[in-house]
Amino acid sequence: SDVPDDGMMPDISELVGLEAMLTLNERGEVLESSGIAGNAYVEAQGGEEAYREELRGFFLYLPEELVRPGVTWTRSYSFTADQMGIELEFSFEDIYRCVEETVFEGARALKIESEQKISLGGSGEQMGTLIDLALSGTGEGFMIVDAETGMLLT
């Protein structure tokens, strides 16, 4: 089972010192991972595959076309994970808009606004009690990206 015998979820500190490798394609999609399987925290999040899906949100996803002011693109993805007896479905929609070209610390850069729509839901039984869960939310912000390399600067 992914949950310790005492029923408590492992703390995120289980990731401290973990050496892992991710392989991304040129668009920022996670293709492969190594070194995360078997970690207590990763296993409690639904295992390596589910955790790799979670990691997708940490990398800027780029469109196939050239990014320049006025370009908008979207990434949608979802995954399921069993957390303490509740099968949860996580869904994400990331919307990106390149709003301007700028200069950041002497480098040509792009300001990209982002909005993320998040939902999760599921049901299951915990300690004899049926639990139905439905949550949703949004987040927004912006990032500054090096126009030549695509690397995040902020």
C-alpha positions as a printed Julia matrix, in Angstrom:
154×3 Matrix{Float64}:
   0.0    0.0     0.0
   1.1    3.58   -0.63
   0.01   4.74    2.81
   2.03   3.83    5.92
   0.49   1.48    8.48
  -0.43   4.39   10.77
  -2.68   5.87    8.04
  -0.7    9.11    7.84
   0.56  10.4     4.5
   4.34  10.74    4.17
   5.64  14.3     4.49
   7.0   16.13    1.45
  10.37  16.11    3.25
  10.68  12.54    1.92
  11.83  14.24   -1.32
  14.85  15.91    0.36
  18.02  14.36   -1.04
  16.17  12.47   -3.76
  18.25  12.29   -6.93
  16.02  12.04   -9.97
  16.26  12.7   -13.66
  13.57  13.95  -16.03
  13.77  13.93  -19.8
  11.85  16.74  -21.5
  11.24  17.32  -25.17
  11.78  20.71  -26.8
   8.2   21.72  -25.96
   8.68  21.16  -22.2
   6.75  17.88  -21.95
   8.06  15.27  -19.47
   8.87  12.16  -21.51
  10.7    9.96  -18.99
  11.75   9.93  -15.37
  14.12   7.91  -13.25
  15.0    7.87   -9.59
  11.54   8.66   -8.22
   9.96   5.18   -8.06
   9.84   3.72   -4.57
  10.07   7.06   -2.76
   7.44   7.11    0.02
   6.09  10.54   -0.92
   5.93   9.71   -4.64
   4.19   6.41   -3.95
   1.64   8.14   -1.71
   0.87  10.55   -4.58
  -0.16   7.61   -6.76
   3.19   6.27   -7.92
   5.78   7.24  -10.49
   3.41   7.74  -13.44
   1.0    9.96  -11.5
   3.84  11.97   -9.95
   5.46  12.46  -13.36
   2.13  13.91  -14.54
   2.15  16.26  -11.53
   5.64  17.45  -12.5
   4.37  18.62  -15.89
   3.1   21.8   -14.23
   6.63  22.85  -13.27
   7.81  23.29  -16.85
   6.74  25.85  -19.42
   4.9   24.11  -22.23
   5.7   25.73  -25.56
   3.58  25.71  -28.73
   4.85  24.4   -32.05
   4.76  27.9   -33.55
   7.23  30.69  -32.79
   6.38  32.43  -29.53
   5.96  36.18  -30.02
   3.59  38.83  -28.64
  -0.01  37.96  -29.49
   0.47  34.16  -29.55
  -1.82  32.15  -27.23
  -1.62  28.41  -26.57
  -3.24  25.85  -24.28
  -2.22  22.6   -22.6
  -4.78  20.26  -21.04
  -3.99  17.09  -19.12
  -5.4   14.87  -16.41
  -4.41  11.9   -14.29
  -5.83   9.75  -11.52
  -4.26   8.84   -8.2
  -5.44   6.78   -5.27
  -4.92   8.74   -2.07
  -5.78   6.96    1.15
  -8.59   4.95   -0.46
 -10.05   7.77   -2.54
  -9.61   7.5    -6.3
  -9.05  11.11   -7.38
  -9.19  12.54  -10.9
  -7.0   15.63  -11.37
  -7.65  17.84  -14.43
  -5.65  20.86  -15.55
  -6.02  23.42  -18.31
  -3.11  25.82  -18.74
  -3.62  28.87  -20.95
  -0.58  30.93  -21.97
  -0.44  34.32  -23.71
   2.73  36.03  -24.85
   1.98  39.69  -24.12
   5.22  41.55  -24.81
   8.87  41.44  -25.69
  11.09  42.98  -23.04
  14.64  43.01  -21.69
  15.5   41.2   -18.45
  19.0   41.55  -16.96
  20.34  42.47  -20.37
  18.77  39.55  -22.26
  15.96  39.73  -24.81
  12.95  38.18  -23.08
   9.24  37.54  -23.42
   6.56  38.22  -20.83
   4.04  35.37  -20.81
   0.8   35.52  -18.85
  -0.64  32.24  -17.62
  -3.92  31.02  -16.25
  -4.48  27.57  -14.82
  -7.85  25.96  -14.27
  -7.71  23.05  -11.84
 -10.28  20.52  -10.75
 -10.17  17.33   -8.77
 -12.84  14.98   -7.66
 -13.43  11.47   -6.55
 -14.98   9.24   -3.98
 -13.98   6.4    -1.76
 -14.21   5.0     1.7
 -12.02   5.94    4.64
 -12.45   4.26    8.02
 -15.98   3.14    7.09
 -17.11   6.56    5.89
 -17.99   7.25    2.24
 -16.34  10.44    1.07
 -17.24  12.39   -2.09
 -14.85  15.17   -3.0
 -15.1   17.9    -5.66
 -12.8   20.91   -5.78
 -11.94  23.46   -8.45
  -9.91  26.61   -8.68
  -7.95  28.96  -10.87
  -4.57  30.58  -10.71
  -2.96  33.3   -12.76
   0.37  35.0   -13.06
   3.16  35.76  -15.49
   6.66  34.63  -16.23
   9.64  36.11  -18.0
  11.28  33.75  -20.49
  14.61  34.09  -22.3
  13.61  34.68  -25.95
  16.6   32.74  -27.3
  16.66  29.65  -25.07
  13.1   29.4   -23.72
  14.48  29.1   -20.17
  12.45  30.65  -17.37
  14.1   33.78  -15.96
  11.46  34.5   -13.28
